[in-house]
Structure formats: structure tokens, C-alpha cells
PDB file of C-alpha atoms in Angstrom:
ATOM      1  CA  MET A1204      43.412  35.150  23.075  1.00  0.00           C
ATOM      2  CA  MET A1205      44.858  35.662  19.623  1.00  0.00           C
ATOM      3  CA  ARG A1206      42.583  34.802  16.695  1.00  0.00           C
ATOM      4  CA  MET A1207      43.744  31.789  14.672  1.00  0.00           C
ATOM      5  CA  VAL A1208      42.219  30.194  11.608  1.00  0.00           C
ATOM      6  CA  LYS A1209      42.650  26.798   9.920  1.00  0.00           C
ATOM      7  CA  LEU A1210      43.176  26.496   6.173  1.00  0.00           C
ATOM      8  CA  SER A1211      40.497  24.659   4.152  1.00  0.00           C
ATOM      9  CA  ASN A1212      41.223  21.409   2.260  1.00  0.00           C
ATOM     10  CA  GLU A1213      41.554  23.276  -1.056  1.00  0.00           C
ATOM     11  CA  MET A1214      43.942  25.809   0.519  1.00  0.00           C
ATOM     12  CA  VAL A1215      46.054  22.953   1.941  1.00  0.00           C
ATOM     13  CA  GLU A1216      46.231  21.317  -1.523  1.00  0.00           C
ATOM     14  CA  ASP A1217      47.210  24.613  -3.149  1.00  0.00           C
ATOM     15  CA  PHE A1218      49.801  25.330  -0.441  1.00  0.00           C
ATOM     16  CA  ALA A1219      51.461  21.946  -1.152  1.00  0.00           C
ATOM     17  CA  LYS A1220      51.923  22.855  -4.852  1.00  0.00           C
ATOM     18  CA  MET A1221      53.960  25.981  -4.088  1.00  0.00           C
ATOM     19  CA  LYS A1222      57.743  25.893  -4.577  1.00  0.00           C
ATOM     20  CA  ILE A1223      58.632  29.499  -3.733  1.00  0.00           C
ATOM     21  CA  PHE A1224      56.518  31.773  -1.550  1.00  0.00           C
ATOM     22  CA  PRO A1225      56.641  35.576  -1.582  1.00  0.00           C
ATOM     23  CA  PHE A1226      57.018  36.576   2.094  1.00  0.00           C
ATOM     24  CA  ALA A1227      56.207  40.148   3.138  1.00  0.00           C
ATOM     25  CA  THR A1228      57.075  41.919   6.381  1.00  0.00           C
ATOM     26  CA  ALA A1229      57.296  45.547   7.490  1.00  0.00           C
ATOM     27  CA  SER A1230      59.509  47.404   9.927  1.00  0.00           C
ATOM     28  CA  LYS A1231      58.081  49.113  13.010  1.00  0.00           C
ATOM     29  CA  SER A1232      57.986  52.360  11.007  1.00  0.00           C
ATOM     30  CA  GLY A1233      56.094  50.625   8.167  1.00  0.00           C
ATOM     31  CA  GLU A1234      58.935  50.155   5.632  1.00  0.00           C
ATOM     32  CA  PRO A1235      57.834  47.133   3.541  1.00  0.00           C
ATOM     33  CA  ASN A1236      60.044  44.209   2.541  1.00  0.00           C
ATOM     34  CA  VAL A1237      59.269  41.130   0.441  1.00  0.00           C
ATOM     35  CA  ILE A1238      61.503  38.114  -0.234  1.00  0.00           C
ATOM     36  CA  PRO A1239      61.198  34.703  -1.935  1.00  0.00           C
ATOM     37  CA  ILE A1240      61.325  31.749   0.481  1.00  0.00           C
ATOM     38  CA  GLY A1241      61.620  28.036  -0.242  1.00  0.00           C
ATOM     39  CA  PHE A1242      61.281  26.436   3.191  1.00  0.00           C
ATOM     40  CA  CYS A1243      57.690  27.289   4.105  1.00  0.00           C
ATOM     41  CA  LYS A1244      55.830  24.344   5.676  1.00  0.00           C
ATOM     42  CA  LEU A1245      52.206  24.155   6.751  1.00  0.00           C
ATOM     43  CA  GLN A1246      51.984  22.178   9.996  1.00  0.00           C
ATOM     44  CA  ASP A1247      49.403  19.450  10.678  1.00  0.00           C
ATOM     45  CA  ASP A1248      47.164  21.765  12.724  1.00  0.00           C
ATOM     46  CA  ARG A1249      46.534  23.817   9.504  1.00  0.00           C
ATOM     47  CA  GLU A1250      46.868  27.046  11.487  1.00  0.00           C
ATOM     48  CA  THR A1251      50.668  27.153  11.861  1.00  0.00           C
ATOM     49  CA  ILE A1252      53.332  27.707   9.197  1.00  0.00           C
ATOM     50  CA  TRP A1253      57.053  27.155   9.701  1.00  0.00           C
ATOM     51  CA  ILE A1254      59.466  29.349   7.752  1.00  0.00           C
ATOM     52  CA  ALA A1255      63.207  28.747   7.943  1.00  0.00           C
ATOM     53  CA  ASP A1256      65.438  31.769   8.422  1.00  0.00           C
ATOM     54  CA  ASN A1257      68.331  30.885   6.145  1.00  0.00           C
ATOM     55  CA  PHE A1258      69.272  34.272   4.746  1.00  0.00           C
ATOM     56  CA  PHE A1259      66.932  36.757   6.435  1.00  0.00           C
ATOM     57  CA  HIS A1260      68.394  40.197   6.995  1.00  0.00           C
ATOM     58  CA  LYS A1261      65.733  42.912   6.823  1.00  0.00           C
ATOM     59  CA  THR A1262      63.035  40.229   7.257  1.00  0.00           C
ATOM     60  CA  ARG A1263      64.474  39.085  10.613  1.00  0.00           C
ATOM     61  CA  GLN A1264      64.857  42.677  11.777  1.00  0.00           C
ATOM     62  CA  ASN A1265      61.258  43.398  10.748  1.00  0.00           C
ATOM     63  CA  LEU A1266      59.875  40.334  12.564  1.00  0.00           C
ATOM     64  CA  GLU A1267      61.732  41.338  15.738  1.00  0.00           C
ATOM     65  CA  GLU A1268      60.302  44.900  15.554  1.00  0.00           C
ATOM     66  CA  ASN A1269      56.876  44.023  14.159  1.00  0.00           C
ATOM     67  CA  PRO A1270      55.963  40.303  14.467  1.00  0.00           C
ATOM     68  CA  ARG A1271      53.384  40.272  11.620  1.00  0.00           C
ATOM     69  CA  GLY A1272      53.846  38.978   8.103  1.00  0.00           C
ATOM     70  CA  SER A1273      52.099  37.692   5.018  1.00  0.00           C
ATOM     71  CA  ILE A1274      52.664  35.028   2.380  1.00  0.00           C
ATOM     72  CA  TYR A1275      50.993  34.633  -0.980  1.00  0.00           C
ATOM     73  CA  VAL A1276      49.768  31.317  -2.426  1.00  0.00           C
ATOM     74  CA  TRP A1277      49.302  31.410  -6.191  1.00  0.00           C
ATOM     75  CA  GLY A1278      50.805  29.818  -9.280  1.00  0.00           C
ATOM     76  CA  PRO A1279      50.152  27.869 -12.490  1.00  0.00           C
ATOM     77  CA  GLU A1280      48.884  24.662 -10.783  1.00  0.00           C
ATOM     78  CA  VAL A1281      47.167  26.426  -7.909  1.00  0.00           C
ATOM     79  CA  LYS A1282      43.346  26.616  -8.086  1.00  0.00           C
ATOM     80  CA  GLY A1283      42.892  29.504  -5.687  1.00  0.00           C
ATOM     81  CA  CYS A1284      44.811  32.649  -4.868  1.00  0.00           C
ATOM     82  CA  TYR A1285      45.339  33.458  -1.193  1.00  0.00           C
ATOM     83  CA  GLN A1286      47.037  36.026   0.929  1.00  0.00           C
ATOM     84  CA  ILE A1287      47.757  34.506   4.343  1.00  0.00           C
ATOM     85  CA  LYS A1288      48.532  36.838   7.266  1.00  0.00           C
ATOM     86  CA  GLY A1289      49.743  35.947  10.706  1.00  0.00           C
ATOM     87  CA  ASP A1290      51.598  36.625  13.926  1.00  0.00           C
ATOM     88  CA  PHE A1291      55.198  35.454  14.290  1.00  0.00           C
ATOM     89  CA  GLU A1292      57.465  34.065  16.948  1.00  0.00           C
ATOM     90  CA  ILE A1293      61.198  33.487  16.303  1.00  0.00           C
ATOM     91  CA  LYS A1294      62.778  30.328  17.749  1.00  0.00           C
ATOM     92  CA  THR A1295      66.522  29.650  17.847  1.00  0.00           C
ATOM     93  CA  ASP A1296      66.408  26.565  20.068  1.00  0.00           C
ATOM     94  CA  GLY A1297      64.009  23.923  21.352  1.00  0.00           C
ATOM     95  CA  GLU A1298      62.283  20.915  19.801  1.00  0.00           C
ATOM     96  CA  ASP A1299      60.556  22.760  16.920  1.00  0.00           C
ATOM     97  CA  TYR A1300      63.762  24.584  15.970  1.00  0.00           C
ATOM     98  CA  GLU A1301      65.758  21.300  16.011  1.00  0.00           C
ATOM     99  CA  LYS A1302      63.134  19.600  13.812  1.00  0.00           C
ATOM    100  CA  MET A1303      63.250  22.461  11.264  1.00  0.00           C
ATOM    101  CA  TYR A1304      67.094  22.538  11.402  1.00  0.00           C
ATOM    102  CA  LYS A1305      67.333  18.828  10.507  1.00  0.00           C
ATOM    103  CA  ALA A1306      64.797  19.210   7.674  1.00  0.00           C
ATOM    104  CA  VAL A1307      66.650  22.211   6.198  1.00  0.00           C
ATOM    105  CA  LYS A1308      70.093  20.576   6.511  1.00  0.00           C
ATOM    106  CA  SER A1309      68.753  17.504   4.692  1.00  0.00           C
ATOM    107  CA  LEU A1310      68.178  19.809   1.688  1.00  0.00           C
ATOM    108  CA  GLY A1311      71.806  20.913   1.607  1.00  0.00           C
ATOM    109  CA  ASP A1312      74.629  22.184   3.745  1.00  0.00           C
ATOM    110  CA  ARG A1313      74.542  25.607   2.089  1.00  0.00           C
ATOM    111  CA  PHE A1314      71.441  26.441   4.159  1.00  0.00           C
ATOM    112  CA  PRO A1315      72.381  27.750   7.620  1.00  0.00           C
ATOM    113  CA  ALA A1316      68.900  27.344   9.234  1.00  0.00           C
ATOM    114  CA  LYS A1317      69.653  30.197  11.646  1.00  0.00           C
ATOM    115  CA  ALA A1318      66.157  30.389  13.138  1.00  0.00           C
ATOM    116  CA  LEU A1319      62.588  29.171  12.829  1.00  0.00           C
ATOM    117  CA  ALA A1320      59.884  31.753  12.169  1.00  0.00           C
ATOM    118  CA  VAL A1321      56.600  30.304  13.446  1.00  0.00           C
ATOM    119  CA  MET A1322      53.508  31.903  11.904  1.00  0.00           C
ATOM    120  CA  LYS A1323      50.123  31.562  13.568  1.00  0.00           C
ATOM    121  CA  ILE A1324      47.580  32.218  10.793  1.00  0.00           C
ATOM    122  CA  THR A1325      45.158  35.022  11.703  1.00  0.00           C
ATOM    123  CA  ASP A1326      43.523  35.907   8.347  1.00  0.00           C
ATOM    124  CA  VAL A1327      43.195  34.624   4.774  1.00  0.00           C
ATOM    125  CA  TYR A1328      42.120  36.887   1.886  1.00  0.00           C
ATOM    126  CA  GLU A1329      40.996  36.218  -1.693  1.00  0.00           C
ATOM    127  CA  CYS A1330      43.503  37.355  -4.329  1.00  0.00           C
ATOM    128  CA  LYS A1331      41.674  36.402  -7.541  1.00  0.00           C
ATOM    129  CA  SER A1332      40.542  39.346  -9.618  1.00  0.00           C
ATOM    130  CA  GLY A1333      36.859  40.073  -9.902  1.00  0.00           C
ATOM    131  CA  ALA A1334      34.022  40.944  -7.534  1.00  0.00           C
ATOM    132  CA  GLY A1335      35.481  38.973  -4.613  1.00  0.00           C
ATOM    133  CA  ALA A1336      39.004  40.402  -4.830  1.00  0.00           C
ATOM    134  CA  GLY A1337      40.349  41.276  -1.390  1.00  0.00           C
ATOM    135  CA  LYS A1338      37.467  39.545   0.403  1.00  0.00           C
ATOM    136  CA  GLN A1339      38.329  37.974   3.747  1.00  0.00           C
ATOM    137  CA  LEU A1340      37.904  34.189   3.417  1.00  0.00           C
ATOM    138  CA  LEU A1341      38.962  33.139   6.934  1.00  0.00           C
TER     139      LEU A1341
END
């Protein structure tokens, strides 16, 4: 059974304030990659995040080879600072994919919504500087 964690109320509030999320992946050989993503939605269970694959290239390749990734939650209006890590599954059809596709297309036709990257949250770490920096929160 894979470990999953639910975000706290404060983390959920902070997540909602984010406009662009840095999204990091790595290839099977460990080559890192980080991109900015706009469609990154926390699901109601608080332990699943949906990320739309609009323009993934190296990111998609990395997730296929090594289905782990991390996003960062931090910004001017955000109280906390979190690094969220998780396991990924890529979906290109089915109910969840269709739901994401409609949501992305409603934002504009320029977004292809090629696939849905489903993240199951496994760990959350503190990113604020100071004594607790890097501490595992969940």
C-alpha cells in the first residue's frame, strides 16, 4: 500500500492562492527538470493533485520513466512554504481525463490538454528558512 497524506486546512488555503506552480521531475538517470504550470488542482480528498499536460516534453518523458515529482507552494500571499512530493499516474482517457480536458478547454482553445498527470501526495516538507527548514510536515 502506497503512503498517502492529506493536506492541512492551512495548506489547502495556501494552495488555492497559487497561480503558477514550479513542477519538478527527474529522468530515470536522475537528470532534473523543472517547469512552471498553471493548471494544478487539489482534489476534494486533499491527497490528490491534478496537473494538466498541455506542453510537457521532458516532464512527460520523466514521468513515464520515473513516476515521482514535486511541486512548491509559496508566494506573496501564502502563509506557509511547502514542498509537496508524490507518485504519478498519466491518464489520456476515462472520466477524470475528460473532466480535466473540459476544465482546461474552458480556459482557452490554445491549451491542448494532452493528458492528465494524477499526483498522489506522499510527503510534505517545510520550506521556510530557519530551524525547521526541510522538516517533514506530513
